[in-house]
Amino acid sequence: MKVRQAAFAIRVVRRRAGDAAILYRRTLNGHQDERLARVASISPLAYSSAAALLRGAVRATGGNGAKLTSGPFHPLDMDWGARVACYALVAMGLRNSQRLHTAAENLRQSDGTEAAWWFGLMTRPGGKRATRALRILVEAVR
């Protein structure tokens, strides 16, 4: 799958604290052109905690030979994109690496349709309650 065909894309960036990622979603702009809009960034701590989720998402979409490298955009299909988007929104601001790893594993094993439903709830106005609820369900917080 090419980036132009993908519903989501992820790009790995290098920061002083380590590798991080930025997640994008394909949306329409004001001129009805399809563009990649930034959904969320994944901090270096959250990136290292979710390495298996992110590598699995890139491999599932790009084939077994696909590697998660810094620089280029990596395409993600709808299911894996929704899972990674949920993780990015859940992990935002959290610092406990063990809990982030548990959340990533729980989202990796979740259903893509369910993740898309949660992503829709979290991105609508007033979605903070949904984010808190999903954090509890995937065991990111106590």
PDB file of C-alpha atoms in Angstrom:
ATOM      1  CA  MET A   1       0.000   0.000   0.000  1.00  0.00           C
ATOM      2  CA  LYS A   2       1.246   3.485  -0.878  1.00  0.00           C
ATOM      3  CA  VAL A   3       0.946   6.507   1.401  1.00  0.00           C
ATOM      4  CA  ARG A   4      -1.470   8.166  -1.053  1.00  0.00           C
ATOM      5  CA  GLN A   5      -3.850   5.205  -0.700  1.00  0.00           C
ATOM      6  CA  ALA A   6      -3.615   4.898   3.087  1.00  0.00           C
ATOM      7  CA  ALA A   7      -6.157   6.277   5.540  1.00  0.00           C
ATOM      8  CA  PHE A   8      -3.433   6.871   8.150  1.00  0.00           C
ATOM      9  CA  ALA A   9       0.324   7.416   8.018  1.00  0.00           C
ATOM     10  CA  ILE A  10       3.044   7.488  10.651  1.00  0.00           C
ATOM     11  CA  ARG A  11       6.406   9.206  10.517  1.00  0.00           C
ATOM     12  CA  VAL A  12       9.268   8.531  12.920  1.00  0.00           C
ATOM     13  CA  VAL A  13      11.285  11.586  13.943  1.00  0.00           C
ATOM     14  CA  ARG A  14      14.490  11.911  15.939  1.00  0.00           C
ATOM     15  CA  ARG A  15      14.417  14.087  19.042  1.00  0.00           C
ATOM     16  CA  ARG A  16      16.985  14.804  21.722  1.00  0.00           C
ATOM     17  CA  ALA A  17      15.233  12.384  24.086  1.00  0.00           C
ATOM     18  CA  GLY A  18      15.086   9.623  21.441  1.00  0.00           C
ATOM     19  CA  ASP A  19      12.875   8.500  18.589  1.00  0.00           C
ATOM     20  CA  ALA A  20       9.294   9.740  18.552  1.00  0.00           C
ATOM     21  CA  ALA A  21       6.465   9.482  16.031  1.00  0.00           C
ATOM     22  CA  ILE A  22       3.796  11.669  14.500  1.00  0.00           C
ATOM     23  CA  LEU A  23       0.513  10.122  13.370  1.00  0.00           C
ATOM     24  CA  TYR A  24      -1.445  11.555  10.438  1.00  0.00           C
ATOM     25  CA  ARG A  25      -4.949  10.890   9.109  1.00  0.00           C
ATOM     26  CA  ARG A  26      -6.180  11.515   5.578  1.00  0.00           C
ATOM     27  CA  THR A  27      -8.876  14.223   5.567  1.00  0.00           C
ATOM     28  CA  LEU A  28     -10.366  16.768   3.183  1.00  0.00           C
ATOM     29  CA  ASN A  29      -9.212  20.370   3.371  1.00  0.00           C
ATOM     30  CA  GLY A  30     -11.253  23.491   2.516  1.00  0.00           C
ATOM     31  CA  HIS A  31     -10.712  22.983  -1.225  1.00  0.00           C
ATOM     32  CA  GLN A  32     -11.882  19.342  -1.020  1.00  0.00           C
ATOM     33  CA  ASP A  33      -8.348  18.063  -1.576  1.00  0.00           C
ATOM     34  CA  GLU A  34      -7.180  15.039   0.385  1.00  0.00           C
ATOM     35  CA  ARG A  35      -4.364  15.887   2.777  1.00  0.00           C
ATOM     36  CA  LEU A  36      -2.681  14.223   5.717  1.00  0.00           C
ATOM     37  CA  ALA A  37      -3.705  16.032   8.906  1.00  0.00           C
ATOM     38  CA  ARG A  38      -1.797  15.538  12.141  1.00  0.00           C
ATOM     39  CA  VAL A  39      -3.706  13.480  14.708  1.00  0.00           C
ATOM     40  CA  ALA A  40      -1.209  13.314  17.560  1.00  0.00           C
ATOM     41  CA  SER A  41       2.443  12.948  18.362  1.00  0.00           C
ATOM     42  CA  ILE A  42       3.871  10.009  20.265  1.00  0.00           C
ATOM     43  CA  SER A  43       6.559  10.958  22.786  1.00  0.00           C
ATOM     44  CA  PRO A  44       9.897   9.114  22.940  1.00  0.00           C
ATOM     45  CA  LEU A  45       8.822   7.277  26.116  1.00  0.00           C
ATOM     46  CA  ALA A  46       5.481   6.256  24.589  1.00  0.00           C
ATOM     47  CA  TYR A  47       7.251   5.303  21.340  1.00  0.00           C
ATOM     48  CA  SER A  48       9.675   2.941  23.074  1.00  0.00           C
ATOM     49  CA  SER A  49       6.844   1.436  25.143  1.00  0.00           C
ATOM     50  CA  ALA A  50       4.754   0.769  22.032  1.00  0.00           C
ATOM     51  CA  ALA A  51       7.510  -0.417  19.700  1.00  0.00           C
ATOM     52  CA  ALA A  52       5.794  -3.779  19.103  1.00  0.00           C
ATOM     53  CA  LEU A  53       2.463  -2.110  18.289  1.00  0.00           C
ATOM     54  CA  LEU A  54       4.050   0.358  15.870  1.00  0.00           C
ATOM     55  CA  ARG A  55       6.261  -2.226  14.142  1.00  0.00           C
ATOM     56  CA  GLY A  56       3.302  -4.601  13.840  1.00  0.00           C
ATOM     57  CA  ALA A  57       1.158  -1.873  12.315  1.00  0.00           C
ATOM     58  CA  VAL A  58       3.790  -0.995   9.712  1.00  0.00           C
ATOM     59  CA  ARG A  59       4.450  -4.662   8.871  1.00  0.00           C
ATOM     60  CA  ALA A  60       0.746  -5.509   8.597  1.00  0.00           C
ATOM     61  CA  THR A  61       0.202  -2.734   6.078  1.00  0.00           C
ATOM     62  CA  GLY A  62       3.513  -2.718   4.218  1.00  0.00           C
ATOM     63  CA  GLY A  63       4.298  -6.438   4.228  1.00  0.00           C
ATOM     64  CA  ASN A  64       6.827  -8.447   6.230  1.00  0.00           C
ATOM     65  CA  GLY A  65       9.774  -6.592   4.705  1.00  0.00           C
ATOM     66  CA  ALA A  66       8.586  -3.190   5.931  1.00  0.00           C
ATOM     67  CA  LYS A  67      10.705  -1.583   8.637  1.00  0.00           C
ATOM     68  CA  LEU A  68       9.892   1.316  10.923  1.00  0.00           C
ATOM     69  CA  THR A  69      12.605   3.822   9.991  1.00  0.00           C
ATOM     70  CA  SER A  70      12.920   7.513  10.696  1.00  0.00           C
ATOM     71  CA  GLY A  71      12.211   9.984   7.931  1.00  0.00           C
ATOM     72  CA  PRO A  72       9.631   8.738   5.425  1.00  0.00           C
ATOM     73  CA  PHE A  73       5.913   8.336   5.946  1.00  0.00           C
ATOM     74  CA  HIS A  74       4.766   4.767   6.560  1.00  0.00           C
ATOM     75  CA  PRO A  75       1.200   3.937   5.420  1.00  0.00           C
ATOM     76  CA  LEU A  76      -1.284   2.373   7.847  1.00  0.00           C
ATOM     77  CA  ASP A  77      -4.615   0.809   6.932  1.00  0.00           C
ATOM     78  CA  MET A  78      -7.888   1.736   8.658  1.00  0.00           C
ATOM     79  CA  ASP A  79      -7.711  -0.908  11.409  1.00  0.00           C
ATOM     80  CA  TRP A  80      -4.081  -0.443  12.394  1.00  0.00           C
ATOM     81  CA  GLY A  81      -4.326   3.316  11.992  1.00  0.00           C
ATOM     82  CA  ALA A  82      -7.248   3.424  14.414  1.00  0.00           C
ATOM     83  CA  ARG A  83      -5.353   1.290  16.947  1.00  0.00           C
ATOM     84  CA  VAL A  84      -2.260   3.497  16.757  1.00  0.00           C
ATOM     85  CA  ALA A  85      -4.411   6.648  16.920  1.00  0.00           C
ATOM     86  CA  CYS A  86      -6.129   5.380  20.060  1.00  0.00           C
ATOM     87  CA  TYR A  87      -2.750   4.635  21.601  1.00  0.00           C
ATOM     88  CA  ALA A  88      -1.406   8.075  20.670  1.00  0.00           C
ATOM     89  CA  LEU A  89      -4.372   9.820  22.282  1.00  0.00           C
ATOM     90  CA  VAL A  90      -4.327   7.573  25.365  1.00  0.00           C
ATOM     91  CA  ALA A  91      -0.558   7.937  25.861  1.00  0.00           C
ATOM     92  CA  MET A  92      -0.589  11.722  25.588  1.00  0.00           C
ATOM     93  CA  GLY A  93       0.851  13.118  28.823  1.00  0.00           C
ATOM     94  CA  LEU A  94       1.422   9.775  30.584  1.00  0.00           C
ATOM     95  CA  ARG A  95       4.825   8.910  32.095  1.00  0.00           C
ATOM     96  CA  ASN A  96       4.617   5.342  33.454  1.00  0.00           C
ATOM     97  CA  SER A  97       6.415   3.177  30.884  1.00  0.00           C
ATOM     98  CA  GLN A  98       5.048  -0.126  32.209  1.00  0.00           C
ATOM     99  CA  ARG A  99       1.463   1.129  31.965  1.00  0.00           C
ATOM    100  CA  LEU A 100       2.126   2.525  28.480  1.00  0.00           C
ATOM    101  CA  HIS A 101       3.478  -0.872  27.418  1.00  0.00           C
ATOM    102  CA  THR A 102       0.382  -2.613  28.836  1.00  0.00           C
ATOM    103  CA  ALA A 103      -1.891  -0.164  27.015  1.00  0.00           C
ATOM    104  CA  ALA A 104      -0.026  -0.744  23.746  1.00  0.00           C
ATOM    105  CA  GLU A 105      -0.310  -4.526  24.083  1.00  0.00           C
ATOM    106  CA  ASN A 106      -4.019  -4.320  24.879  1.00  0.00           C
ATOM    107  CA  LEU A 107      -4.642  -2.082  21.861  1.00  0.00           C
ATOM    108  CA  ARG A 108      -2.493  -4.313  19.634  1.00  0.00           C
ATOM    109  CA  GLN A 109      -4.786  -7.236  20.464  1.00  0.00           C
ATOM    110  CA  SER A 110      -7.998  -5.203  20.147  1.00  0.00           C
ATOM    111  CA  ASP A 111     -10.420  -5.245  17.244  1.00  0.00           C
ATOM    112  CA  GLY A 112      -9.820  -2.580  14.591  1.00  0.00           C
ATOM    113  CA  THR A 113     -13.513  -1.698  14.357  1.00  0.00           C
ATOM    114  CA  GLU A 114     -13.740  -1.177  18.101  1.00  0.00           C
ATOM    115  CA  ALA A 115     -10.605   0.982  18.009  1.00  0.00           C
ATOM    116  CA  ALA A 116     -12.148   3.082  15.219  1.00  0.00           C
ATOM    117  CA  TRP A 117     -15.266   3.567  17.354  1.00  0.00           C
ATOM    118  CA  TRP A 118     -13.173   4.727  20.314  1.00  0.00           C
ATOM    119  CA  PHE A 119     -11.123   6.995  18.040  1.00  0.00           C
ATOM    120  CA  GLY A 120     -14.326   8.625  16.812  1.00  0.00           C
ATOM    121  CA  LEU A 121     -15.477   9.198  20.385  1.00  0.00           C
ATOM    122  CA  MET A 122     -12.144  10.690  21.435  1.00  0.00           C
ATOM    123  CA  THR A 123     -11.837  13.110  18.507  1.00  0.00           C
ATOM    124  CA  ARG A 124     -15.297  14.649  18.698  1.00  0.00           C
ATOM    125  CA  PRO A 125     -15.922  17.756  20.837  1.00  0.00           C
ATOM    126  CA  GLY A 126     -16.008  16.762  24.495  1.00  0.00           C
ATOM    127  CA  GLY A 127     -13.994  13.609  23.852  1.00  0.00           C
ATOM    128  CA  LYS A 128     -11.930  13.911  27.026  1.00  0.00           C
ATOM    129  CA  ARG A 129     -14.328  11.616  28.894  1.00  0.00           C
ATOM    130  CA  ALA A 130     -13.894   8.933  26.231  1.00  0.00           C
ATOM    131  CA  THR A 131     -10.113   9.307  26.469  1.00  0.00           C
ATOM    132  CA  ARG A 132     -10.243   8.853  30.242  1.00  0.00           C
ATOM    133  CA  ALA A 133     -12.525   5.830  29.869  1.00  0.00           C
ATOM    134  CA  LEU A 134     -10.251   4.158  27.309  1.00  0.00           C
ATOM    135  CA  ARG A 135      -7.208   4.852  29.499  1.00  0.00           C
ATOM    136  CA  ILE A 136      -8.892   2.872  32.260  1.00  0.00           C
ATOM    137  CA  LEU A 137      -9.984   0.045  29.946  1.00  0.00           C
ATOM    138  CA  VAL A 138      -6.541  -0.498  28.412  1.00  0.00           C
ATOM    139  CA  GLU A 139      -4.952  -0.231  31.864  1.00  0.00           C
ATOM    140  CA  ALA A 140      -2.906   2.891  31.118  1.00  0.00           C
ATOM    141  CA  VAL A 141      -3.967   4.375  34.467  1.00  0.00           C
ATOM    142  CA  ARG A 142      -5.340   2.975  37.711  1.00  0.00           C
TER     143      ARG A 142
END
